[in-house]
């Protein structure tokens, strides 16, 4: 475990040996071609960027391991709460959190896919409900992009709304200052 106590849950690896890294594939490619006994990882922890020096473990003549569990994607099912006339959407309730650390994840290049819903469990008695479905990850099922992930929900833009809202009618909304108690 060469990275134990050095790299922490929730850290973002943004560089290796002065090379920038923006995804898991790039990181694995750099590790695959390591030639030095020490590696300097540039890690973003909260809002601070730090450098961490570790000694990778040589597992074969040409393969090193850093001893780090890396995740660069997340998936889940949800419902769109609203869609504007400009095809901007909000899926309200909660943001997308890391399942291990329960921290709000940064979203880069997030996509929304069409899904086939298999079942819906209604929430009752203080217990949350749930949705079960199938997501086929291909370019034909991409509906749009996720631009923001916040504690209140995810927000983005749909590029394809043709099938989703064909049997619905737009509903006007009120401005915040028009809403009165009662």
Tab-separated table of N, CA and C in Angstrom, residues 6-121:
chain	number	residue	atom	x	y	z
A	6	UNK	N	-1.046	8.785	2.636
A	6	UNK	CA	-0.568	9.901	1.817
A	6	UNK	C	-1.678	10.431	0.914
A	7	UNK	N	-2.339	9.516	0.215
A	7	UNK	CA	-3.481	9.880	-0.618
A	7	UNK	C	-4.723	9.493	0.165
A	8	UNK	N	-5.686	10.420	0.255
A	8	UNK	CA	-6.863	10.195	1.090
A	8	UNK	C	-8.130	10.106	0.254
A	9	UNK	N	-9.165	9.501	0.848
A	9	UNK	CA	-10.466	9.455	0.197
A	9	UNK	C	-10.904	10.870	-0.144
A	10	UNK	N	-11.421	11.045	-1.364
A	10	UNK	CA	-11.892	12.355	-1.783
A	10	UNK	C	-10.843	13.203	-2.468
A	11	UNK	N	-9.574	12.760	-2.486
A	11	UNK	CA	-8.531	13.489	-3.207
A	11	UNK	C	-8.746	13.350	-4.714
A	12	UNK	N	-8.365	14.381	-5.442
A	12	UNK	CA	-8.388	14.347	-6.897
A	12	UNK	C	-6.946	14.369	-7.386
A	13	UNK	N	-6.524	13.342	-8.110
A	13	UNK	CA	-5.171	13.311	-8.675
A	13	UNK	C	-5.206	14.120	-9.961
A	14	UNK	N	-4.410	15.212	-9.990
A	14	UNK	CA	-4.424	16.113	-11.145
A	14	UNK	C	-3.106	16.106	-11.910
A	15	UNK	N	-2.107	15.355	-11.401
A	15	UNK	CA	-0.838	15.270	-12.103
A	15	UNK	C	0.044	14.175	-11.554
A	16	UNK	N	0.936	13.667	-12.410
A	16	UNK	CA	1.932	12.668	-12.024
A	16	UNK	C	3.255	13.085	-12.649
A	17	UNK	N	4.269	13.274	-11.793
A	17	UNK	CA	5.603	13.655	-12.277
A	17	UNK	C	5.535	14.818	-13.280
A	18	UNK	N	4.857	15.887	-12.905
A	18	UNK	CA	4.745	17.099	-13.707
A	18	UNK	C	3.859	16.947	-14.950
A	19	UNK	N	3.271	15.768	-15.175
A	19	UNK	CA	2.337	15.594	-16.289
A	19	UNK	C	0.914	15.778	-15.769
A	20	UNK	N	0.119	16.635	-16.417
A	20	UNK	CA	-1.262	16.791	-15.970
A	20	UNK	C	-2.079	15.529	-16.237
A	21	UNK	N	-3.038	15.258	-15.366
A	21	UNK	CA	-3.916	14.089	-15.490
A	21	UNK	C	-5.350	14.575	-15.306
A	22	UNK	N	-6.233	14.202	-16.237
A	22	UNK	CA	-7.619	14.639	-16.100
A	22	UNK	C	-8.612	13.482	-15.998
A	23	UNK	N	-8.132	12.230	-16.148
A	23	UNK	CA	-9.046	11.099	-15.999
A	23	UNK	C	-8.265	9.826	-15.658
A	24	UNK	N	-9.003	8.792	-15.337
A	24	UNK	CA	-8.413	7.522	-14.911
A	24	UNK	C	-7.551	6.901	-16.015
A	25	UNK	N	-8.029	6.976	-17.244
A	25	UNK	CA	-7.292	6.386	-18.369
A	25	UNK	C	-5.904	7.003	-18.507
A	26	UNK	N	-5.831	8.340	-18.400
A	26	UNK	CA	-4.534	9.016	-18.494
A	26	UNK	C	-3.608	8.604	-17.358
A	27	UNK	N	-4.156	8.505	-16.143
A	27	UNK	CA	-3.352	8.099	-14.988
A	27	UNK	C	-2.788	6.694	-15.184
A	28	UNK	N	-3.630	5.764	-15.604
A	28	UNK	CA	-3.184	4.387	-15.804
A	28	UNK	C	-2.108	4.287	-16.882
A	29	UNK	N	-2.231	5.111	-17.911
A	29	UNK	CA	-1.236	5.112	-18.988
A	29	UNK	C	0.123	5.591	-18.474
A	30	UNK	N	0.132	6.622	-17.636
A	30	UNK	CA	1.389	7.131	-17.075
A	30	UNK	C	2.005	6.086	-16.146
A	31	UNK	N	1.192	5.478	-15.286
A	31	UNK	CA	1.696	4.463	-14.345
A	31	UNK	C	2.253	3.275	-15.111
A	32	UNK	N	1.639	2.940	-16.220
A	32	UNK	CA	2.077	1.804	-17.049
A	32	UNK	C	3.504	2.002	-17.571
A	33	UNK	N	3.897	3.271	-17.754
A	33	UNK	CA	5.210	3.565	-18.330
A	33	UNK	C	6.189	4.167	-17.318
A	34	UNK	N	5.979	3.904	-16.038
A	34	UNK	CA	6.890	4.433	-15.022
A	34	UNK	C	8.276	3.814	-15.163
A	35	UNK	N	9.296	4.632	-14.905
A	35	UNK	CA	10.671	4.130	-14.937
A	35	UNK	C	11.419	4.478	-13.655
A	36	UNK	N	10.856	5.363	-12.834
A	36	UNK	CA	11.524	5.796	-11.608
A	36	UNK	C	10.983	5.041	-10.404
A	37	UNK	N	11.774	5.008	-9.332
A	37	UNK	CA	11.351	4.344	-8.102
A	37	UNK	C	10.443	5.213	-7.263
A	38	UNK	N	10.449	6.528	-7.520
A	38	UNK	CA	9.562	7.439	-6.801
A	38	UNK	C	8.665	8.173	-7.789
A	39	UNK	N	7.474	8.458	-7.339
A	39	UNK	CA	6.499	9.182	-8.152
A	39	UNK	C	5.990	10.358	-7.332
A	40	UNK	N	5.833	11.495	-7.977
A	40	UNK	CA	5.234	12.647	-7.300
A	40	UNK	C	3.850	12.859	-7.888
A	41	UNK	N	2.848	12.666	-7.035
A	41	UNK	CA	1.470	12.897	-7.432
A	41	UNK	C	1.080	14.311	-7.040
A	42	UNK	N	0.470	15.024	-7.956
A	42	UNK	CA	-0.118	16.320	-7.637
A	42	UNK	C	-1.573	16.020	-7.306
A	43	UNK	N	-1.968	16.351	-6.082
A	43	UNK	CA	-3.283	15.983	-5.562
A	43	UNK	C	-4.025	17.233	-5.115
A	44	UNK	N	-5.296	17.339	-5.542
A	44	UNK	CA	-6.144	18.420	-5.047
A	44	UNK	C	-6.971	17.877	-3.898
A	45	UNK	N	-6.773	18.432	-2.726
A	45	UNK	CA	-7.488	18.031	-1.506
A	45	UNK	C	-8.246	19.258	-1.016
A	46	UNK	N	-9.555	19.177	-1.022
A	46	UNK	CA	-10.411	20.331	-0.767
A	46	UNK	C	-10.072	21.387	-1.807
A	47	UNK	N	-9.580	22.545	-1.394
A	47	UNK	CA	-9.249	23.597	-2.368
A	47	UNK	C	-7.744	23.769	-2.530
A	48	UNK	N	-6.983	22.937	-1.847
A	48	UNK	CA	-5.530	23.056	-1.859
A	48	UNK	C	-4.921	21.989	-2.765
A	49	UNK	N	-3.882	22.355	-3.519
A	49	UNK	CA	-3.141	21.387	-4.336
A	49	UNK	C	-1.822	21.100	-3.635
A	50	UNK	N	-1.577	19.810	-3.390
A	50	UNK	CA	-0.348	19.403	-2.704
A	50	UNK	C	0.385	18.360	-3.551
A	51	UNK	N	1.661	18.200	-3.261
A	51	UNK	CA	2.442	17.153	-3.925
A	51	UNK	C	2.716	16.051	-2.923
A	52	UNK	N	2.533	14.811	-3.377
A	52	UNK	CA	2.726	13.637	-2.531
A	52	UNK	C	3.743	12.733	-3.212
A	53	UNK	N	4.805	12.398	-2.473
A	53	UNK	CA	5.839	11.525	-3.028
A	53	UNK	C	5.588	10.093	-2.531
A	54	UNK	N	5.450	9.165	-3.478
A	54	UNK	CA	5.242	7.760	-3.100
A	54	UNK	C	6.182	6.864	-3.893
A	55	UNK	N	6.385	5.665	-3.355
A	55	UNK	CA	7.199	4.648	-4.021
A	55	UNK	C	6.268	3.571	-4.561
A	56	UNK	N	6.025	3.539	-5.889
A	56	UNK	CA	5.153	2.508	-6.442
A	56	UNK	C	5.738	1.117	-6.205
A	57	UNK	N	4.874	0.137	-6.139
A	57	UNK	CA	5.304	-1.250	-5.959
A	57	UNK	C	5.467	-1.890	-7.334
A	58	UNK	N	6.609	-2.525	-7.528
A	58	UNK	CA	6.864	-3.211	-8.790
A	58	UNK	C	6.255	-4.610	-8.681
A	59	UNK	N	5.237	-4.901	-9.502
A	59	UNK	CA	4.563	-6.199	-9.417
A	59	UNK	C	5.053	-7.183	-10.467
A	60	UNK	N	5.550	-6.684	-11.578
A	60	UNK	CA	6.224	-7.513	-12.580
A	60	UNK	C	7.398	-6.693	-13.089
A	61	UNK	N	8.144	-7.242	-13.988
A	61	UNK	CA	9.313	-6.545	-14.529
A	61	UNK	C	8.949	-5.186	-15.118
A	62	UNK	N	7.748	-5.082	-15.700
A	62	UNK	CA	7.365	-3.834	-16.362
A	62	UNK	C	6.082	-3.220	-15.808
A	63	UNK	N	5.636	-3.644	-14.623
A	63	UNK	CA	4.371	-3.120	-14.103
A	63	UNK	C	4.498	-2.650	-12.660
A	64	UNK	N	4.023	-1.414	-12.429
A	64	UNK	CA	4.015	-0.818	-11.105
A	64	UNK	C	2.572	-0.594	-10.657
A	65	UNK	N	2.384	-0.554	-9.346
A	65	UNK	CA	1.069	-0.240	-8.760
A	65	UNK	C	1.263	0.861	-7.723
A	66	UNK	N	0.243	1.760	-7.650
A	66	UNK	CA	0.286	2.850	-6.684
A	66	UNK	C	-0.460	2.500	-5.395
A	67	UNK	N	-1.298	1.469	-5.445
A	67	UNK	CA	-2.073	1.094	-4.261
A	67	UNK	C	-3.210	2.058	-3.970
A	68	UNK	N	-3.843	2.562	-5.034
A	68	UNK	CA	-4.914	3.547	-4.890
A	68	UNK	C	-6.149	3.042	-5.622
A	69	UNK	N	-7.310	3.121	-4.957
A	69	UNK	CA	-8.585	2.842	-5.613
A	69	UNK	C	-9.025	4.136	-6.286
A	70	UNK	N	-9.229	4.079	-7.602
A	70	UNK	CA	-9.544	5.282	-8.360
A	70	UNK	C	-10.913	5.155	-9.006
A	71	UNK	N	-11.698	6.207	-8.869
A	71	UNK	CA	-13.019	6.258	-9.513
A	71	UNK	C	-13.078	7.538	-10.315
A	72	UNK	N	-13.520	7.429	-11.565
A	72	UNK	CA	-13.691	8.655	-12.337
A	72	UNK	C	-15.054	8.732	-13.013
A	73	UNK	N	-15.994	7.914	-12.524
A	73	UNK	CA	-17.352	8.069	-13.026
A	73	UNK	C	-18.351	7.594	-11.987
A	74	UNK	N	-19.575	7.986	-12.179
A	74	UNK	CA	-20.669	7.585	-11.298
A	74	UNK	C	-21.907	7.427	-12.154
A	75	UNK	N	-22.832	6.643	-11.682
A	75	UNK	CA	-24.063	6.457	-12.434
A	75	UNK	C	-25.230	6.297	-11.487
A	76	UNK	N	-26.399	6.557	-11.987
A	76	UNK	CA	-27.591	6.404	-11.175
A	76	UNK	C	-28.821	6.784	-11.965
A	77	UNK	N	-29.968	6.506	-11.385
A	77	UNK	CA	-31.246	6.845	-12.006
A	77	UNK	C	-31.892	7.981	-11.226
A	78	UNK	N	-32.568	8.847	-11.928
A	78	UNK	CA	-33.264	9.933	-11.273
A	78	UNK	C	-34.361	10.449	-12.173
A	79	UNK	N	-35.044	11.455	-11.701
A	79	UNK	CA	-36.135	12.043	-12.479
A	79	UNK	C	-35.873	13.521	-12.708
A	80	UNK	N	-36.282	13.999	-13.860
A	80	UNK	CA	-36.157	15.410	-14.174
A	80	UNK	C	-37.309	16.141	-13.497
A	81	UNK	N	-36.993	17.156	-12.713
A	81	UNK	CA	-38.009	17.919	-11.989
A	81	UNK	C	-38.610	19.000	-12.866
A	82	UNK	N	-37.761	19.708	-13.620
A	82	UNK	CA	-38.287	20.746	-14.501
A	82	UNK	C	-37.446	20.846	-15.759
A	83	UNK	N	-38.073	21.373	-16.809
A	83	UNK	CA	-37.417	21.613	-18.086
A	83	UNK	C	-37.883	22.980	-18.573
A	84	UNK	N	-36.937	23.863	-18.895
A	84	UNK	CA	-37.298	25.197	-19.368
A	84	UNK	C	-37.504	25.182	-20.878
A	85	UNK	N	-37.990	26.285	-21.406
A	85	UNK	CA	-38.152	26.433	-22.854
A	85	UNK	C	-36.834	26.407	-23.597
A	86	UNK	N	-35.728	26.627	-22.880
A	86	UNK	CA	-34.385	26.579	-23.484
A	86	UNK	C	-33.742	25.211	-23.320
A	87	UNK	N	-34.538	24.207	-22.944
A	87	UNK	CA	-34.081	22.830	-22.739
A	87	UNK	C	-33.112	22.677	-21.572
A	88	UNK	N	-33.125	23.629	-20.633
A	88	UNK	CA	-32.330	23.483	-19.412
A	88	UNK	C	-33.178	22.730	-18.403
A	89	UNK	N	-32.550	21.784	-17.690
A	89	UNK	CA	-33.310	20.965	-16.746
A	89	UNK	C	-32.716	21.030	-15.348
A	90	UNK	N	-33.529	20.637	-14.414
A	90	UNK	CA	-33.089	20.444	-13.036
A	90	UNK	C	-33.660	19.132	-12.544
A	91	UNK	N	-32.843	18.351	-11.881
A	91	UNK	CA	-33.283	17.125	-11.210
A	91	UNK	C	-33.016	17.386	-9.733
A	92	UNK	N	-34.064	17.805	-9.033
A	92	UNK	CA	-33.894	18.317	-7.676
A	92	UNK	C	-34.013	17.235	-6.617
A	93	UNK	N	-33.487	17.527	-5.458
A	93	UNK	CA	-33.557	16.620	-4.310
A	93	UNK	C	-32.208	16.485	-3.657
A	94	UNK	N	-31.240	16.023	-4.415
A	94	UNK	CA	-29.876	15.889	-3.895
A	94	UNK	C	-28.917	15.793	-5.073
A	95	UNK	N	-27.671	16.088	-4.803
A	95	UNK	CA	-26.645	15.979	-5.826
A	95	UNK	C	-26.109	14.563	-5.899
A	96	UNK	N	-25.096	14.376	-6.740
A	96	UNK	CA	-24.448	13.082	-6.900
A	96	UNK	C	-23.266	13.031	-5.934
A	97	UNK	N	-23.317	12.075	-5.025
A	97	UNK	CA	-22.284	11.935	-3.995
A	97	UNK	C	-21.464	10.670	-4.222
A	98	UNK	N	-20.207	10.719	-3.816
A	98	UNK	CA	-19.349	9.541	-3.832
A	98	UNK	C	-19.922	8.519	-2.853
A	99	UNK	N	-20.061	7.277	-3.290
A	99	UNK	CA	-20.683	6.261	-2.438
A	99	UNK	C	-19.822	5.881	-1.241
A	100	UNK	N	-18.511	6.067	-1.335
A	100	UNK	CA	-17.627	5.695	-0.231
A	100	UNK	C	-17.433	6.818	0.778
A	101	UNK	N	-17.331	8.049	0.284
A	101	UNK	CA	-17.015	9.177	1.177
A	101	UNK	C	-18.226	10.061	1.461
A	102	UNK	N	-19.288	9.874	0.717
A	102	UNK	CA	-20.506	10.682	0.825
A	102	UNK	C	-20.244	12.171	0.577
A	103	UNK	N	-19.204	12.480	-0.184
A	103	UNK	CA	-18.937	13.874	-0.535
A	103	UNK	C	-19.503	14.161	-1.920
A	104	UNK	N	-19.923	15.397	-2.126
A	104	UNK	CA	-20.463	15.827	-3.405
A	104	UNK	C	-19.362	15.721	-4.453
A	105	UNK	N	-19.659	15.039	-5.556
A	105	UNK	CA	-18.645	14.831	-6.596
A	105	UNK	C	-18.592	16.014	-7.556
A	106	UNK	N	-17.391	16.305	-8.037
A	106	UNK	CA	-17.242	17.278	-9.110
A	106	UNK	C	-17.647	16.577	-10.399
A	107	UNK	N	-18.398	17.260	-11.226
A	107	UNK	CA	-18.874	16.667	-12.474
A	107	UNK	C	-18.188	17.353	-13.642
A	108	UNK	N	-17.586	16.540	-14.514
A	108	UNK	CA	-16.970	17.035	-15.731
A	108	UNK	C	-17.439	16.113	-16.850
A	109	UNK	N	-17.986	16.666	-17.880
A	109	UNK	CA	-18.481	15.871	-19.009
A	109	UNK	C	-19.581	14.900	-18.602
A	110	UNK	N	-20.465	15.325	-17.703
A	110	UNK	CA	-21.579	14.466	-17.290
A	110	UNK	C	-22.607	14.355	-18.403
A	111	UNK	N	-23.209	13.176	-18.528
A	111	UNK	CA	-24.218	12.949	-19.560
A	111	UNK	C	-25.498	12.405	-18.952
A	112	UNK	N	-26.608	12.716	-19.603
A	112	UNK	CA	-27.915	12.189	-19.229
A	112	UNK	C	-28.316	11.199	-20.321
A	113	UNK	N	-28.745	10.009	-19.895
A	113	UNK	CA	-29.130	8.954	-20.838
A	113	UNK	C	-30.607	8.613	-20.696
A	114	UNK	N	-31.193	8.191	-21.804
A	114	UNK	CA	-32.547	7.644	-21.762
A	114	UNK	C	-32.467	6.288	-21.067
A	115	UNK	N	-33.463	5.977	-20.255
A	115	UNK	CA	-33.459	4.720	-19.506
A	115	UNK	C	-34.772	3.975	-19.698
A	116	UNK	N	-34.744	2.709	-19.344
A	116	UNK	CA	-35.964	1.905	-19.298
A	116	UNK	C	-36.234	1.616	-17.833
A	117	UNK	N	-37.308	2.185	-17.296
A	117	UNK	CA	-37.647	1.991	-15.886
A	117	UNK	C	-38.362	0.659	-15.731
A	118	UNK	N	-37.868	-0.172	-14.818
A	118	UNK	CA	-38.445	-1.502	-14.577
A	118	UNK	C	-39.403	-1.503	-13.397
A	119	UNK	N	-39.093	-0.728	-12.351
A	119	UNK	CA	-40.003	-0.679	-11.204
A	119	UNK	C	-39.775	0.602	-10.413
A	120	UNK	N	-40.836	0.997	-9.695
A	120	UNK	CA	-40.784	2.171	-8.829
A	120	UNK	C	-41.348	1.762	-7.479
A	121	UNK	N	-40.577	2.008	-6.413
A	121	UNK	CA	-41.052	1.740	-5.059
A	121	UNK	C	-41.385	3.083	-4.427
